[in-house]
Amino acid sequence: MSGYTVLVVFILVAAICSIFWVTAPKQDRTVWRSSVILGISMMFLMWAFTYLSQLHPLVVPIRSDLRPEK
Amino acid sequence: MSSSDRTQTIEDGKEEAIFRSATMSLVQLYLPTEISRELIYDIGKLNLVQFRDLNSKVSDFQRAFVNELRKLDNVERQFIFFKEELDKKSISLSKYPYESELSQVAPQSDIDELVDNGQILEDRVTELVDSLFSLYSKKKDLKQNFLTTQSVDEFFKLNTGNLPIEVAETADHNTSFITGTISRDKVQVLQQILWRVLRGNLYYYTEEFTEPIYDPKLEDNICESLDCDLYDVDTTAVGRATQLAHVSSNLDDLSTVLEQSELALNSELIAISKDLSKWWEIIAREKALYKTMNRCDYDGSRKTLIAEGWIPTDEIETLDATIKAGSQNLPTIVNILETTKTPPTFHRNNKFTAAFQNICDAYGVASYREVNPGLPTIITFPFMFAIMFGDLGHGIILSLAASTLVFNEKKIGAMKRDEIFDMAFSGRYILLFMGLFSIYTGFLYNDLFSKSMTLFKSGWVWPEDFEIGDTLKASASGIYPIGLDPAWHGTENALLFTNSYKMKLSILMGYIHMSYSYVFSLVNYIHFNSMIDVVGNFIPGLLFMQGIFGYLSLCIVYKWSVDWFAIEQQPPGLLNTLISMFLSPGTVAEPLYAGQSTVQVFLLLLALICVPWLLLVKPLYFKRKFDQEAKYHALQDEEVSTGDVGEHSEETADHGDDDDDEEAHEFGDIMIHQVIHTIEFCLNCVSHTASYLRLWALSLAHAQLSTVLWTMTIGNAFGATGVSGVIMTVLLFGMWFILTVVILVIMEGTSAMLHSLRLHWVESMSKFFVGGGHPYEPFGFVGLLDEYI
């Protein structure tokens, strides 16, 4: 798992989007295409940014309220 | 049609008309006067043509069908009166399906009959209502009289011995008594006034009637000024007895009469309620018909009605067929006019897209054929909301509420809804999407009612050996694949991390949202074939925006992707990097990558070039163009003046048009417009990017608020044992749940929705939206009576 995961998922998402562009329902085609592709893209972006921000974290979690397991 | 348009066409050959508004045509109809009413009725049933007002210079009183309209207005007034009376008796209108009976225009004789009928019914109902009113007044009067007499009688029977002066029985000339009834809240006032005026020489006695008295109209001396009714009561006991008997027999008679009139009015109104909605529909349609015909023109001999109207180009055939079918072999003509007038904007919406379209139309109606912002809004609006509202649990609550509305939409749609509920109902698909995306973002934020879930292996490992109270640092062991690592939950520095994550996330999402919207302006320029706007507006704007904020976004992602501990370098602060890029170009204190200073100087210069480029290219282009045109006109004028009397091309005076939009293009105007645009664009790039930080602020606030709510309510219940523990848990759970719904879902949801709305109206739509259109309002019979029934 590394930064390349993001690229792999991006290619996957792009592929799904292109497939959907072609197979979108005939009725209300523009609405289907725009909504599904835009929705998937935004979900991808949000995931990618979350993933990237944890890729090389600059701070580590700190807590002092843990109890050791016996 | 360009290729992008062709993809929009759907199977039955009609445009989908959602990315851009439908292509419209101006048609001119020549209809024979004899059947014009029937034909226009048929066109109204199609609900396709927006008639232009060909008589806009003529006042309403001078139009062709003023008298008819006045008559119909009167009938409508009568119907409103009936409806009021029906509401008073709470009789509901029966609404049997009368649609089939209205497939043809109602014959003139039917209309006349309805008009006469309305008058007769109105007279009859008014008479009944009036007589009932007077009967009730009389009844009240009698009843008060009866009760007063009765109480006086009682009073004297009980108190004969105790009175200081034997008022009634002795009939002393110096004293007298007055009896009457008065409404209870005025008793105090009456008593005080009497006391003062009579200087204490008063014996005052009140008694409250136990029976309520029906007063049909809630409407001497002091007593009368206070709206009390006075009654003469006989002074002798015998006289009072006969008086009582007389009044009570009168009262009985009156009650019978009253009952009968009430019955008569009721049966009359029930009869009216059976047919009123049908009559009303007919009259309303007739009115709409004449209003439309008032917009049309006639030829000189008044044999032909000339109408002009906007219609979607792909519906002309439908119109043509309808007119042919209804023409009864009389000659009709449908002409398609070439025009420079701006057609109305018509997006073909369905029940799903309509709510999103309304969000954008509330800001402004798109210009004819420009990119419709309503289309991307379907996703971006709920998603921006969800970034601020991200919580899996709250998202589920919202989605469940919305899906109740969606799955029962037929049932709820037929119900009568109050204003607030109607708003939620008409926005049910928006709410559903808001809920669904909130589930997703909540999943990524790893927030379920402020608690976290460990669905995958955490990327952090806590040390094994330690004493209670030690400060522990986790060590990295991997990356949590989807969403925020649950190890952060409850740590001392969790905020430090989520703060930085959410701030960068909101900048990135904002930058992408704005860039996406900005590309629509390019789509518009290309569609309207305006190369100068591409060169003079789009490209410099794009370079300016990408050079500064695109660069910042790239830096954010790049900084994430570098393992700063592995290369043993100090990670630079991006904020300082951006500030020093402007304030001290060429020097980089903490390098992010090699060659950074060169790149930044280049970008800065690029941005600096873009400003005059944006400012000057377009106005200068138009100046050149105008100069050339002026030269050309000057040459023409010379030819005209040398060639004797030239034919003056007289400007065809547009007679009575309602929508001319010829703008005077002058260099000065364009220059001023461009200066404003440049200043606005450059400043907005900064302020709009900053504006997206609201995503960060609101999502942090939402997460914190739900944490606080949890610890202050249900969090207290855990740990308590025994009966009190059970009671506490139940009570505190109830409190937590109610507060979650009211504060976190409804209140916070509303606030996040408004912020998302603003991000669309201001930050996104300002990048491409012109919004100079006027809505397409076809003539039809849909919802004519919605405000009445």
PDB file of C-alpha atoms in Angstrom, chain A residues 1-3 21 26-36 38-70, chain B residues 10 16 18 350 375-376 378-379 383 440-441 444-445 460 462 466 468-474 479 481-485 488-493 496-497 501 505 508-509 512 516 560-563 565:
ATOM      1  CA  MET A   1       0.000   0.000   0.000  1.00  0.00           C
ATOM      2  CA  SER A   2       1.494   3.268  -1.050  1.00  0.00           C
ATOM      3  CA  GLY A   3       0.703   6.384  -2.992  1.00  0.00           C
ATOM      4  CA  TRP A  21     -20.806   6.957 -20.279  1.00  0.00           C
ATOM      5  CA  LYS A  26     -31.354   6.157 -22.980  1.00  0.00           C
ATOM      6  CA  GLN A  27     -34.051   7.939 -21.044  1.00  0.00           C
ATOM      7  CA  ASP A  28     -32.679  11.121 -19.400  1.00  0.00           C
ATOM      8  CA  ARG A  29     -29.221  10.216 -20.595  1.00  0.00           C
ATOM      9  CA  THR A  30     -27.544  13.521 -19.761  1.00  0.00           C
ATOM     10  CA  VAL A  31     -28.829  13.497 -16.207  1.00  0.00           C
ATOM     11  CA  TRP A  32     -27.667   9.923 -15.672  1.00  0.00           C
ATOM     12  CA  ARG A  33     -24.228  10.528 -17.122  1.00  0.00           C
ATOM     13  CA  SER A  34     -23.597  13.795 -15.343  1.00  0.00           C
ATOM     14  CA  SER A  35     -24.883  12.644 -11.980  1.00  0.00           C
ATOM     15  CA  VAL A  36     -23.287   9.225 -11.825  1.00  0.00           C
ATOM     16  CA  LEU A  38     -19.779  13.457 -11.067  1.00  0.00           C
ATOM     17  CA  GLY A  39     -20.884  11.538  -7.984  1.00  0.00           C
ATOM     18  CA  ILE A  40     -18.300   8.802  -8.420  1.00  0.00           C
ATOM     19  CA  SER A  41     -15.583  11.372  -9.107  1.00  0.00           C
ATOM     20  CA  MET A  42     -16.346  13.407  -6.015  1.00  0.00           C
ATOM     21  CA  MET A  43     -16.449  10.281  -3.870  1.00  0.00           C
ATOM     22  CA  PHE A  44     -13.113   9.221  -5.326  1.00  0.00           C
ATOM     23  CA  LEU A  45     -11.573  12.639  -4.657  1.00  0.00           C
ATOM     24  CA  MET A  46     -12.764  12.684  -1.089  1.00  0.00           C
ATOM     25  CA  TRP A  47     -11.392   9.201  -0.473  1.00  0.00           C
ATOM     26  CA  ALA A  48      -8.118   9.978  -2.213  1.00  0.00           C
ATOM     27  CA  PHE A  49      -7.512  13.113  -0.147  1.00  0.00           C
ATOM     28  CA  THR A  50      -8.279  11.249   3.059  1.00  0.00           C
ATOM     29  CA  TYR A  51      -5.951   8.441   2.086  1.00  0.00           C
ATOM     30  CA  LEU A  52      -3.172  10.771   0.949  1.00  0.00           C
ATOM     31  CA  SER A  53      -3.299  12.795   4.154  1.00  0.00           C
ATOM     32  CA  GLN A  54      -2.468   9.614   6.094  1.00  0.00           C
ATOM     33  CA  LEU A  55       0.162   8.420   3.702  1.00  0.00           C
ATOM     34  CA  HIS A  56       3.119  10.031   5.464  1.00  0.00           C
ATOM     35  CA  PRO A  57       1.684  11.565   8.610  1.00  0.00           C
ATOM     36  CA  LEU A  58       3.720  14.274  10.289  1.00  0.00           C
ATOM     37  CA  VAL A  59       2.075  13.824  13.675  1.00  0.00           C
ATOM     38  CA  VAL A  60       1.445  10.584  15.572  1.00  0.00           C
ATOM     39  CA  PRO A  61      -1.520   9.860  17.844  1.00  0.00           C
ATOM     40  CA  ILE A  62      -0.745  10.562  21.498  1.00  0.00           C
ATOM     41  CA  ARG A  63      -2.850   9.514  24.482  1.00  0.00           C
ATOM     42  CA  SER A  64      -2.289   8.909  28.169  1.00  0.00           C
ATOM     43  CA  ASP A  65      -5.567   7.309  29.218  1.00  0.00           C
ATOM     44  CA  LEU A  66      -4.808   3.745  28.164  1.00  0.00           C
ATOM     45  CA  ARG A  67      -4.653   0.871  30.649  1.00  0.00           C
ATOM     46  CA  PRO A  68      -2.309  -2.046  29.977  1.00  0.00           C
ATOM     47  CA  GLU A  69      -3.917  -5.384  29.135  1.00  0.00           C
ATOM     48  CA  LYS A  70      -3.315  -7.907  31.862  1.00  0.00           C
TER      49      LYS A  70
ATOM     50  CA  ILE B  10     -33.310  10.859 -26.893  1.00  0.00           C
ATOM     51  CA  GLU B  16     -33.399  16.258 -23.459  1.00  0.00           C
ATOM     52  CA  ILE B  18     -31.289  19.714 -19.458  1.00  0.00           C
ATOM     53  CA  ASN B 350     -38.748  15.685 -14.326  1.00  0.00           C
ATOM     54  CA  LEU B 375     -27.411  19.735 -13.895  1.00  0.00           C
ATOM     55  CA  PRO B 376     -24.139  19.561 -11.884  1.00  0.00           C
ATOM     56  CA  ILE B 378     -27.746  17.506  -8.567  1.00  0.00           C
ATOM     57  CA  ILE B 379     -24.514  16.075  -7.196  1.00  0.00           C
ATOM     58  CA  PHE B 383     -21.985  16.602  -1.677  1.00  0.00           C
ATOM     59  CA  TYR B 440     -20.397   8.358   2.741  1.00  0.00           C
ATOM     60  CA  THR B 441     -18.518  11.350   4.161  1.00  0.00           C
ATOM     61  CA  LEU B 444     -14.691   8.593   5.592  1.00  0.00           C
ATOM     62  CA  TYR B 445     -14.522  10.867   8.654  1.00  0.00           C
ATOM     63  CA  TRP B 460      -1.176   2.687  14.192  1.00  0.00           C
ATOM     64  CA  TRP B 462       0.155   1.305  20.592  1.00  0.00           C
ATOM     65  CA  PHE B 466       3.523   0.827  30.000  1.00  0.00           C
ATOM     66  CA  ILE B 468      -1.218   3.641  33.800  1.00  0.00           C
ATOM     67  CA  GLY B 469      -0.907   7.346  33.159  1.00  0.00           C
ATOM     68  CA  ASP B 470       2.055   7.140  30.789  1.00  0.00           C
ATOM     69  CA  THR B 471       1.886   9.325  27.744  1.00  0.00           C
ATOM     70  CA  LEU B 472       1.955   6.966  24.810  1.00  0.00           C
ATOM     71  CA  LYS B 473       2.887   7.547  21.204  1.00  0.00           C
ATOM     72  CA  ALA B 474       1.563   5.187  18.577  1.00  0.00           C
ATOM     73  CA  ILE B 479      -2.280   3.048   6.155  1.00  0.00           C
ATOM     74  CA  PRO B 481      -7.416   2.016   3.588  1.00  0.00           C
ATOM     75  CA  ILE B 482     -10.758   3.845   3.614  1.00  0.00           C
ATOM     76  CA  GLY B 483     -11.334   6.902   5.713  1.00  0.00           C
ATOM     77  CA  LEU B 484      -9.799   8.323   8.828  1.00  0.00           C
ATOM     78  CA  ASP B 485      -7.839   5.939  11.060  1.00  0.00           C
ATOM     79  CA  TRP B 488      -7.013   8.980  16.141  1.00  0.00           C
ATOM     80  CA  HIS B 489     -10.320   8.816  17.955  1.00  0.00           C
ATOM     81  CA  GLY B 490     -10.033  10.046  21.511  1.00  0.00           C
ATOM     82  CA  THR B 491      -6.346  10.932  21.309  1.00  0.00           C
ATOM     83  CA  GLU B 492      -5.030  14.166  22.781  1.00  0.00           C
ATOM     84  CA  ASN B 493      -3.878  15.517  19.452  1.00  0.00           C
ATOM     85  CA  LEU B 496      -4.361  18.730  15.391  1.00  0.00           C
ATOM     86  CA  PHE B 497      -4.608  16.068  12.728  1.00  0.00           C
ATOM     87  CA  TYR B 501      -6.807  17.240   7.104  1.00  0.00           C
ATOM     88  CA  LEU B 505      -9.613  18.854   2.038  1.00  0.00           C
ATOM     89  CA  LEU B 508      -8.868  21.060  -2.585  1.00  0.00           C
ATOM     90  CA  MET B 509     -12.581  20.397  -2.992  1.00  0.00           C
ATOM     91  CA  ILE B 512     -11.836  21.567  -7.959  1.00  0.00           C
ATOM     92  CA  TYR B 516     -15.105  22.548 -12.849  1.00  0.00           C
ATOM     93  CA  TRP B 560       1.292  14.591   1.328  1.00  0.00           C
ATOM     94  CA  SER B 561       3.011  12.272  -1.064  1.00  0.00           C
ATOM     95  CA  VAL B 562       6.519  12.886   0.268  1.00  0.00           C
ATOM     96  CA  ASP B 563       7.848  10.871   3.201  1.00  0.00           C
ATOM     97  CA  PHE B 565      11.062  11.537   7.768  1.00  0.00           C
TER      98      PHE B 565
END
